[in-house]
Coordinates of C-alpha atoms and ligand atoms in Angstrom, one line a residue:
M1390 CA -121.8 -65.1 -216.9
L1391 CA -124.4 -64.7 -219.7
D1392 CA -127.4 -62.6 -219.1
I1393 CA -129.8 -65.2 -220.7
Q1394 CA -132.8 -62.9 -220.8
K1395 CA -130.7 -60.3 -222.7
I1396 CA -129.5 -63.0 -225.1
R1397 CA -133.0 -64.3 -225.6
A1398 CA -134.1 -60.8 -226.6
D1399 CA -131.7 -61.0 -229.5
F1400 CA -133.8 -63.8 -231.0
P1401 CA -137.2 -62.5 -232.0
I1402 CA -138.6 -66.0 -232.7
L1403 CA -138.1 -67.0 -229.0
S1404 CA -141.0 -64.7 -228.0
E1405 CA -143.4 -66.3 -230.6
K1406 CA -146.2 -68.7 -229.7
V1407 CA -146.7 -72.1 -231.2
N1408 CA -150.0 -73.9 -230.8
G1409 CA -151.0 -71.1 -228.5
K1410 CA -148.1 -71.8 -226.1
P1411 CA -144.7 -69.9 -225.7
L1412 CA -142.2 -71.6 -228.0
I1413 CA -139.6 -73.8 -226.4
Y1414 CA -137.1 -74.6 -229.1
F1415 CA -135.0 -77.7 -228.5
D1416 CA -134.4 -78.6 -232.1
N1417 CA -131.1 -76.7 -232.3
G1418 CA -129.3 -79.7 -233.7
A1419 CA -131.5 -79.5 -236.8
T1420 CA -131.1 -75.7 -237.2
S1421 CA -130.5 -72.9 -234.8
Q1422 CA -132.6 -69.8 -234.5
K1423 CA -131.3 -66.4 -235.8
P1424 CA -130.5 -63.3 -233.9
Q1425 CA -131.9 -59.9 -235.1
V1426 CA -128.4 -58.8 -236.2
V1427 CA -128.3 -61.7 -238.7
I1428 CA -131.9 -61.0 -239.9
D1429 CA -131.1 -57.3 -240.3
A1430 CA -127.8 -58.0 -242.1
E1431 CA -129.6 -60.1 -244.7
A1432 CA -132.1 -57.3 -245.4
K1433 CA -129.3 -54.6 -245.4
Y1434 CA -127.4 -56.5 -248.1
Y1435 CA -130.4 -56.5 -250.5
Q1436 CA -131.4 -53.0 -249.6
E1437 CA -127.9 -51.4 -250.0
I1438 CA -125.3 -53.4 -251.9
N1439 CA -127.0 -56.2 -253.9
A1440 CA -124.9 -56.9 -257.0
N1441 CA -123.0 -59.8 -258.5
I1442 CA -119.5 -60.4 -257.2
H1443 CA -116.1 -60.7 -258.9
R1444 CA -117.7 -59.6 -262.2
G1445 CA -118.3 -55.9 -262.6
V1446 CA -116.1 -52.8 -262.2
H1447 CA -119.1 -50.9 -261.0
T1448 CA -119.2 -49.6 -257.4
L1449 CA -122.0 -51.9 -256.1
S1450 CA -120.3 -55.0 -257.5
Q1451 CA -117.1 -53.9 -255.7
L1452 CA -118.9 -53.3 -252.5
A1453 CA -120.6 -56.7 -252.6
T1454 CA -117.3 -58.4 -253.6
D1455 CA -115.5 -56.7 -250.7
A1456 CA -118.1 -57.7 -248.2
Y1457 CA -118.1 -61.3 -249.4
E1458 CA -114.3 -61.6 -249.3
I1459 CA -114.2 -59.9 -245.9
S1460 CA -116.5 -62.6 -244.6
R1461 CA -114.3 -65.3 -246.1
V1462 CA -111.3 -63.8 -244.1
K1463 CA -113.5 -63.6 -241.0
L1464 CA -114.2 -67.3 -241.3
Q1465 CA -110.6 -68.0 -242.0
H1466 CA -109.6 -66.4 -238.7
H1467 CA -112.5 -68.1 -236.9
I1468 CA -111.3 -71.6 -237.8
N1469 CA -107.6 -70.5 -237.9
A1470 CA -107.0 -71.6 -241.5
K1471 CA -103.6 -70.6 -242.8
F1472 CA -104.8 -69.0 -246.0
S1473 CA -108.2 -67.4 -246.9
H1474 CA -108.1 -69.4 -250.2
E1475 CA -108.4 -72.6 -248.2
V1476 CA -111.9 -71.4 -247.1
L1477 CA -114.5 -72.3 -249.7
F1478 CA -118.1 -71.0 -249.5
T1479 CA -120.6 -73.9 -250.0
S1480 CA -124.3 -74.3 -249.6
G1481 CA -123.7 -76.4 -246.4
T1482 CA -122.0 -79.5 -245.0
T1483 CA -123.6 -81.8 -247.5
H1484 CA -122.2 -79.8 -250.4
G1485 CA -118.8 -79.7 -248.8
I1486 CA -118.6 -83.4 -248.3
N1487 CA -119.9 -84.2 -251.8
L1488 CA -117.3 -81.8 -253.2
V1489 CA -114.5 -83.8 -251.5
A1490 CA -115.9 -87.2 -252.2
N1491 CA -116.4 -86.3 -255.9
G1492 CA -112.8 -85.1 -256.1
F1493 CA -111.5 -88.3 -254.6
A1494 CA -113.0 -90.2 -257.6
S1495 CA -109.9 -89.2 -259.6
I1496 CA -107.5 -90.5 -256.8
L1497 CA -109.0 -93.8 -255.6
K1498 CA -108.3 -97.2 -257.2
P1499 CA -110.2 -100.4 -256.7
G1500 CA -109.4 -102.0 -253.3
D1501 CA -108.5 -98.6 -251.7
E1502 CA -110.4 -98.1 -248.4
I1503 CA -112.5 -95.3 -247.0
L1504 CA -113.1 -95.3 -243.2
V1505 CA -116.4 -93.8 -241.9
S1506 CA -117.6 -94.0 -238.4
S1507 CA -120.9 -95.6 -237.1
L1508 CA -121.9 -92.2 -235.8
E1509 CA -122.2 -90.5 -239.1
H1510 CA -125.0 -88.4 -240.5
H1511 CA -126.3 -89.8 -243.8
S1512 CA -124.7 -87.0 -245.6
N1513 CA -121.3 -88.3 -244.5
I1514 CA -122.1 -91.9 -245.5
V1515 CA -124.0 -91.8 -248.8
P1516 CA -121.5 -89.7 -250.8
W1517 CA -118.7 -92.2 -249.8
Q1518 CA -120.9 -95.1 -250.9
M1519 CA -121.5 -93.4 -254.2
L1520 CA -117.7 -92.9 -254.5
C1521 CA -117.1 -96.6 -253.8
E1522 CA -119.5 -97.6 -256.5
K1523 CA -117.7 -95.3 -258.9
T1524 CA -114.2 -96.4 -258.1
G1525 CA -114.3 -99.9 -256.6
A1526 CA -113.0 -98.6 -253.3
V1527 CA -114.3 -100.3 -250.1
L1528 CA -116.1 -98.6 -247.2
K1529 CA -115.1 -99.7 -243.7
V1530 CA -116.9 -98.7 -240.6
I1531 CA -115.5 -97.7 -237.2
P1532 CA -117.7 -99.3 -234.5
I1533 CA -119.1 -97.8 -231.3
N1534 CA -119.6 -99.1 -227.8
E1535 CA -122.8 -99.0 -225.8
E1536 CA -122.1 -95.5 -224.6
G1537 CA -122.0 -94.3 -228.2
E1538 CA -118.2 -93.8 -228.2
L1539 CA -116.0 -94.8 -231.1
I1540 CA -113.8 -97.7 -230.2
I1541 CA -110.4 -96.4 -230.9
S1542 CA -108.6 -99.7 -230.7
E1543 CA -110.9 -101.0 -233.5
Y1544 CA -110.2 -97.8 -235.5
E1545 CA -106.5 -98.5 -235.2
S1546 CA -106.8 -102.0 -236.5
L1547 CA -108.9 -100.8 -239.5
L1548 CA -106.2 -98.3 -240.5
S1549 CA -103.7 -99.5 -243.1
E1550 CA -101.8 -98.3 -246.1
K1551 CA -105.0 -99.1 -248.1
T1552 CA -106.8 -96.4 -246.2
K1553 CA -107.0 -93.3 -248.4
I1554 CA -109.5 -91.1 -246.4
V1555 CA -111.0 -91.2 -243.0
T1556 CA -114.2 -89.2 -242.5
V1557 CA -115.8 -88.7 -239.1
N1558 CA -117.9 -86.1 -237.4
H1559 CA -116.5 -83.9 -234.7
I1560 CA -119.8 -84.2 -232.7
S1561 CA -122.5 -86.7 -233.4
N1562 CA -125.9 -85.1 -234.3
A1563 CA -127.9 -88.1 -233.0
L1564 CA -126.2 -88.6 -229.6
G1565 CA -124.1 -85.5 -229.0
V1566 CA -120.9 -87.5 -228.5
I1567 CA -117.7 -85.5 -229.0
N1568 CA -115.2 -87.6 -230.9
P1569 CA -111.4 -87.5 -230.2
V1570 CA -110.8 -86.2 -233.7
K1571 CA -107.3 -84.7 -233.1
E1572 CA -106.0 -88.1 -232.0
M1573 CA -107.8 -89.8 -234.9
I1574 CA -106.3 -87.4 -237.4
A1575 CA -102.8 -88.1 -236.2
K1576 CA -103.3 -91.9 -236.5
A1577 CA -104.8 -91.6 -240.0
H1578 CA -101.8 -89.4 -241.1
A1579 CA -99.4 -92.0 -239.8
V1580 CA -100.7 -94.4 -242.5
G1581 CA -100.8 -91.6 -245.2
A1582 CA -104.6 -91.2 -245.2
A1583 CA -106.4 -87.9 -245.5
V1584 CA -109.1 -86.9 -243.0
L1585 CA -112.3 -85.0 -243.4
I1586 CA -114.1 -83.8 -240.3
D1587 CA -117.8 -83.1 -240.5
G1588 CA -118.1 -80.2 -238.1
A1589 CA -121.8 -79.5 -238.6
Q1590 CA -122.6 -80.1 -235.0
A1591 CA -119.4 -78.8 -233.6
V1592 CA -119.4 -75.2 -234.8
P1593 CA -122.4 -74.1 -232.8
H1594 CA -120.6 -75.1 -229.6
L1595 CA -116.9 -74.6 -230.2
K1596 CA -114.4 -72.8 -232.3
P1597 CA -112.5 -75.4 -234.3
D1598 CA -108.8 -74.8 -234.9
V1599 CA -108.1 -76.6 -238.2
Q1600 CA -104.3 -76.1 -238.0
D1601 CA -104.2 -77.5 -234.5
L1602 CA -106.4 -80.4 -235.5
D1603 CA -104.3 -80.8 -238.6
C1604 CA -107.4 -82.1 -240.5
D1605 CA -107.2 -82.1 -244.3
F1606 CA -110.9 -81.0 -244.7
Y1607 CA -113.4 -79.5 -242.3
A1608 CA -117.0 -79.0 -243.5
F1609 CA -119.8 -77.2 -241.7
S1610 CA -123.2 -75.4 -242.3
G1611 CA -124.1 -71.8 -241.5
H1612 CA -127.6 -72.5 -240.4
K1613 CA -126.7 -74.5 -237.3
M1614 CA -124.5 -71.6 -236.0
C1615 CA -127.0 -68.8 -236.1
G1616 CA -126.4 -68.1 -239.8
P1617 CA -128.7 -68.3 -242.8
T1618 CA -129.8 -71.5 -244.5
G1619 CA -128.0 -72.4 -247.7
T1620 CA -124.6 -71.3 -246.4
G1621 CA -121.6 -73.3 -245.3
I1622 CA -117.8 -73.6 -245.4
L1623 CA -115.5 -76.3 -246.6
Y1624 CA -112.0 -75.8 -245.3
G1625 CA -109.3 -77.7 -247.3
K1626 CA -105.6 -77.7 -247.0
E1627 CA -104.1 -75.8 -249.9
E1628 CA -102.2 -78.9 -251.3
W1629 CA -105.4 -81.0 -251.2
L1630 CA -107.5 -78.3 -252.9
N1631 CA -104.8 -78.0 -255.6
K1632 CA -104.8 -81.7 -256.1
L1633 CA -108.6 -82.2 -256.4
P1634 CA -110.4 -81.5 -259.6
P1635 CA -113.2 -78.9 -259.6
Y1636 CA -116.6 -80.2 -258.5
Q1637 CA -118.8 -78.1 -260.9
G1638 CA -118.1 -76.3 -264.1
G1639 CA -119.4 -72.9 -264.9
G1640 CA -118.8 -69.2 -264.5
E1641 CA -116.2 -67.8 -262.0
M1642 CA -114.2 -71.1 -261.8
I1643 CA -112.3 -70.7 -265.0
K1644 CA -109.1 -68.9 -266.2
E1645 CA -109.7 -69.3 -269.9
V1646 CA -112.4 -71.1 -271.9
T1647 CA -112.1 -72.3 -275.5
F1648 CA -113.9 -75.2 -277.0
E1649 CA -110.6 -77.1 -277.2
K1650 CA -109.5 -76.5 -273.6
T1651 CA -110.5 -74.8 -270.4
T1652 CA -108.1 -73.8 -267.7
Y1653 CA -109.3 -73.5 -264.1
A1654 CA -109.1 -70.4 -261.9
D1655 CA -106.9 -70.3 -258.8
L1656 CA -108.2 -71.2 -255.3
P1657 CA -110.8 -70.6 -254.0
H1658 CA -112.6 -69.8 -257.2
K1659 CA -111.9 -73.1 -258.8
F1660 CA -114.5 -74.6 -256.5
E1661 CA -117.0 -71.8 -256.6
A1662 CA -118.7 -72.1 -259.9
G1663 CA -121.7 -69.9 -260.6
T1664 CA -123.3 -67.1 -258.6
P1665 CA -123.1 -68.1 -255.0
N1666 CA -125.4 -67.2 -252.1
I1667 CA -123.8 -63.8 -251.8
A1668 CA -126.1 -62.4 -249.1
G1669 CA -125.8 -65.7 -247.1
G1670 CA -122.0 -65.8 -247.3
I1671 CA -121.7 -62.2 -246.0
V1672 CA -124.3 -62.8 -243.3
L1673 CA -122.5 -66.0 -242.1
G1674 CA -119.7 -63.6 -241.1
T1675 CA -122.2 -61.6 -239.1
A1676 CA -123.4 -64.8 -237.4
V1677 CA -119.8 -65.7 -236.5
D1678 CA -119.2 -62.2 -235.1
Y1679 CA -122.4 -62.6 -233.0
L1680 CA -121.2 -65.9 -231.6
N1681 CA -117.8 -64.6 -230.8
E1682 CA -119.4 -61.6 -229.0
V1683 CA -121.4 -64.0 -226.8
G1684 CA -118.2 -66.0 -226.4
F1685 CA -117.6 -69.7 -226.8
G1686 CA -116.5 -70.0 -223.2
N1687 CA -119.9 -68.6 -222.1
I1688 CA -121.7 -70.8 -224.6
Q1689 CA -120.0 -73.9 -223.3
L1690 CA -120.7 -73.1 -219.7
Q1691 CA -124.3 -72.4 -220.2
E1692 CA -124.8 -75.5 -222.4
K1693 CA -123.0 -77.7 -219.9
K1694 CA -125.4 -76.6 -217.2
L1695 CA -128.4 -77.3 -219.5
L1696 CA -127.1 -80.8 -220.4
E1697 CA -126.5 -81.7 -216.7
H1698 CA -129.9 -80.4 -215.7
A1699 CA -131.7 -82.1 -218.5
T1700 CA -129.9 -85.4 -217.9
K1701 CA -130.7 -85.4 -214.2
R1702 CA -134.4 -84.3 -214.6
L1703 CA -135.2 -86.7 -217.5
L1704 CA -133.7 -89.7 -215.6
E1705 CA -136.3 -89.1 -212.9
I1706 CA -138.8 -90.5 -215.3
E1707 CA -139.2 -94.2 -214.9
G1708 CA -138.6 -96.3 -218.0
L1709 CA -136.6 -93.5 -219.7
R1710 CA -133.4 -94.4 -221.3
I1711 CA -130.8 -91.9 -222.6
Y1712 CA -128.7 -93.1 -225.6
G1713 CA -125.1 -91.9 -225.7
N1714 CA -123.6 -91.4 -222.3
A1715 CA -120.2 -90.6 -223.5
K1716 CA -117.8 -88.8 -221.1
N1717 CA -117.4 -86.0 -223.7
K1718 CA -120.8 -84.8 -224.8
A1719 CA -122.4 -81.7 -226.3
S1720 CA -125.7 -80.4 -225.2
V1721 CA -127.8 -83.1 -226.8
V1722 CA -130.1 -85.6 -225.1
S1723 CA -131.4 -88.5 -227.1
F1724 CA -133.9 -90.7 -225.3
N1725 CA -136.9 -93.1 -225.3
I1726 CA -139.4 -94.3 -222.9
D1727 CA -140.0 -98.0 -222.6
G1728 CA -142.9 -99.2 -224.8
I1729 CA -143.7 -95.8 -226.3
H1730 CA -143.0 -94.7 -229.9
P1731 CA -140.8 -91.6 -230.0
Y1732 CA -143.1 -90.0 -232.6
D1733 CA -146.1 -90.2 -230.2
I1734 CA -144.2 -88.3 -227.4
G1735 CA -142.9 -85.8 -230.0
S1736 CA -146.5 -85.0 -231.1
I1737 CA -147.8 -84.5 -227.7
V1738 CA -145.0 -82.2 -226.5
D1739 CA -145.4 -80.2 -229.7
K1740 CA -149.0 -79.5 -228.8
L1741 CA -147.5 -77.9 -225.7
G1742 CA -145.3 -75.6 -227.8
I1743 CA -142.1 -77.6 -227.3
A1744 CA -140.1 -78.4 -230.4
V1745 CA -138.0 -81.6 -230.1
R1746 CA -136.9 -83.8 -233.0
T1747 CA -138.1 -87.4 -233.2
G1748 CA -137.0 -90.1 -235.6
H1749 CA -133.7 -91.4 -236.8
H1750 CA -132.0 -88.0 -237.1
C1751 CA -130.5 -88.9 -240.5
A1752 CA -128.4 -91.5 -238.7
Q1753 CA -130.2 -94.8 -239.2
P1754 CA -127.1 -97.0 -238.6
I1755 CA -126.9 -95.7 -235.0
M1756 CA -130.6 -96.5 -234.5
N1757 CA -130.0 -100.0 -235.9
F1758 CA -127.1 -100.4 -233.4
F1759 CA -129.4 -99.7 -230.5
C1760 CA -132.3 -101.7 -232.2
I1761 CA -134.7 -98.8 -232.0
P1762 CA -136.8 -97.0 -234.7
G1763 CA -135.6 -93.6 -233.5
T1764 CA -135.3 -91.4 -230.4
I1765 CA -136.6 -88.1 -229.1
R1766 CA -133.8 -85.6 -229.3
A1767 CA -133.6 -82.4 -227.3
S1768 CA -130.7 -80.3 -228.4
F1769 CA -129.9 -77.2 -226.4
S1770 CA -128.5 -73.9 -227.4
F1771 CA -127.0 -71.2 -225.1
Y1772 CA -130.3 -69.3 -225.4
N1773 CA -132.2 -72.1 -223.7
T1774 CA -133.0 -72.1 -220.0
K1775 CA -133.4 -74.6 -217.1
E1776 CA -137.0 -73.5 -216.8
E1777 CA -137.6 -74.6 -220.4
I1778 CA -136.1 -78.0 -219.6
D1779 CA -138.4 -78.3 -216.6
A1780 CA -141.4 -77.6 -218.8
M1781 CA -140.2 -80.3 -221.2
V1782 CA -139.8 -82.8 -218.4
E1783 CA -143.4 -82.1 -217.2
A1784 CA -144.6 -82.4 -220.8
V1785 CA -142.9 -85.7 -221.3
K1786 CA -144.3 -87.0 -218.0
K1787 CA -147.8 -86.0 -219.2
A1788 CA -147.3 -87.7 -222.5
K1789 CA -146.1 -90.8 -220.8
I1790 CA -149.3 -91.0 -218.7
M1791 CA -151.5 -90.4 -221.8
L1792 CA -149.7 -93.1 -223.8
S1793 CA -149.3 -95.8 -221.3
Ligands
PLP2435 C1 -126.9 -81.3 -240.2 C2 -125.7 -82.2 -240.4 C3 -125.2 -82.5 -241.6 C4 -125.9 -81.9 -242.9 O1 -125.9 -80.5 -242.9 P1 -126.7 -79.8 -244.0 O2 -126.8 -78.4 -243.5 O3 -128.1 -80.4 -244.1 O4 -125.9 -79.9 -245.3 C5 -124.1 -83.3 -241.7 N1 -123.6 -83.8 -240.6 C6 -124.0 -83.6 -239.4 C7 -123.3 -84.2 -238.2 C8 -125.1 -82.8 -239.2 O5 -125.6 -82.6 -238.0

């Protein structure tokens, strides 16, 4: 069992006030808060070992390079990648997806098909649309049912030998639905398609095993898993990363440069042009250590309790509808109240110190499916409590009375 008060003490921002009220932070789906160890590690890097990596023979450069590469190996073990050179540092999920989509421009032919799901974040839709424009490939969309679950029989009938890549999130940011990605990957492989999993919402809640999933790519951001902003990981199977061309040209990604011809560096450096977010990459490793110390089993238990409590309490409010009632769901509740705009509720609860997200959550196609402008989304982390949920429910009730 987690000692929640002890955990909360790890996060200095949780004792701050917002609008004169103690902060209740339920916007974890947008970004998580950071524990003191992460904040300290960032400062320690700049105070003690700041230097550019992979470049100098001097001691500091060696120390920074070692710390960066140790973090890469930590992330390799965390996601169970076979090799550390399959683990690329990126600036986040968006960067990772664009890197892959850009690489596929050299592989796709007109008429080839890309499958995305209806549950995707814009950052897992737009890069593929851009790729279609560039190559003449066609984007196909896996539909969802009323519960917000992907319809697997429809997915099966969309798959064919024309399908070159399937891209789907592990957990939906808008609804919290957990997708059956392992099963979907096997079905895609059966027709010879590659699979990218957008793990941005999964990594705060679970430890993905990329070899067990057998995905070809797995992208995620550091900032949603207690790490710094501007950090992320793209996992890619070695054979795919060798096949794809580099995304950006510059320093660090080359073997040899002449004006006639440049040869590229080996993995992972081929995809890591320029000076990266060195401090961020190192500290992402600290964040992963922190989460593993808390333990994903404990995290899941606590978040399941919070989800059940929030669902039950919110449904006490008349006229409140929850979107996404999938059997497999992460600790996200997306809801509306009849006849009230989500923005108005969000603004009132904010005055009471409660941070929820309102709007389309970068997933407009889902909102269109439910014919709504947006939702109020409360996304919980292991450091949240039932008492905070009760306070939110009271605030939403108050807002409902004020607005109706
Ligand atoms: C947040 C999020 C992204 C984008 O992540 P960035 O950190 O903004 O690059 C992509 N997909 C999902 C499912 C997300 O939740």
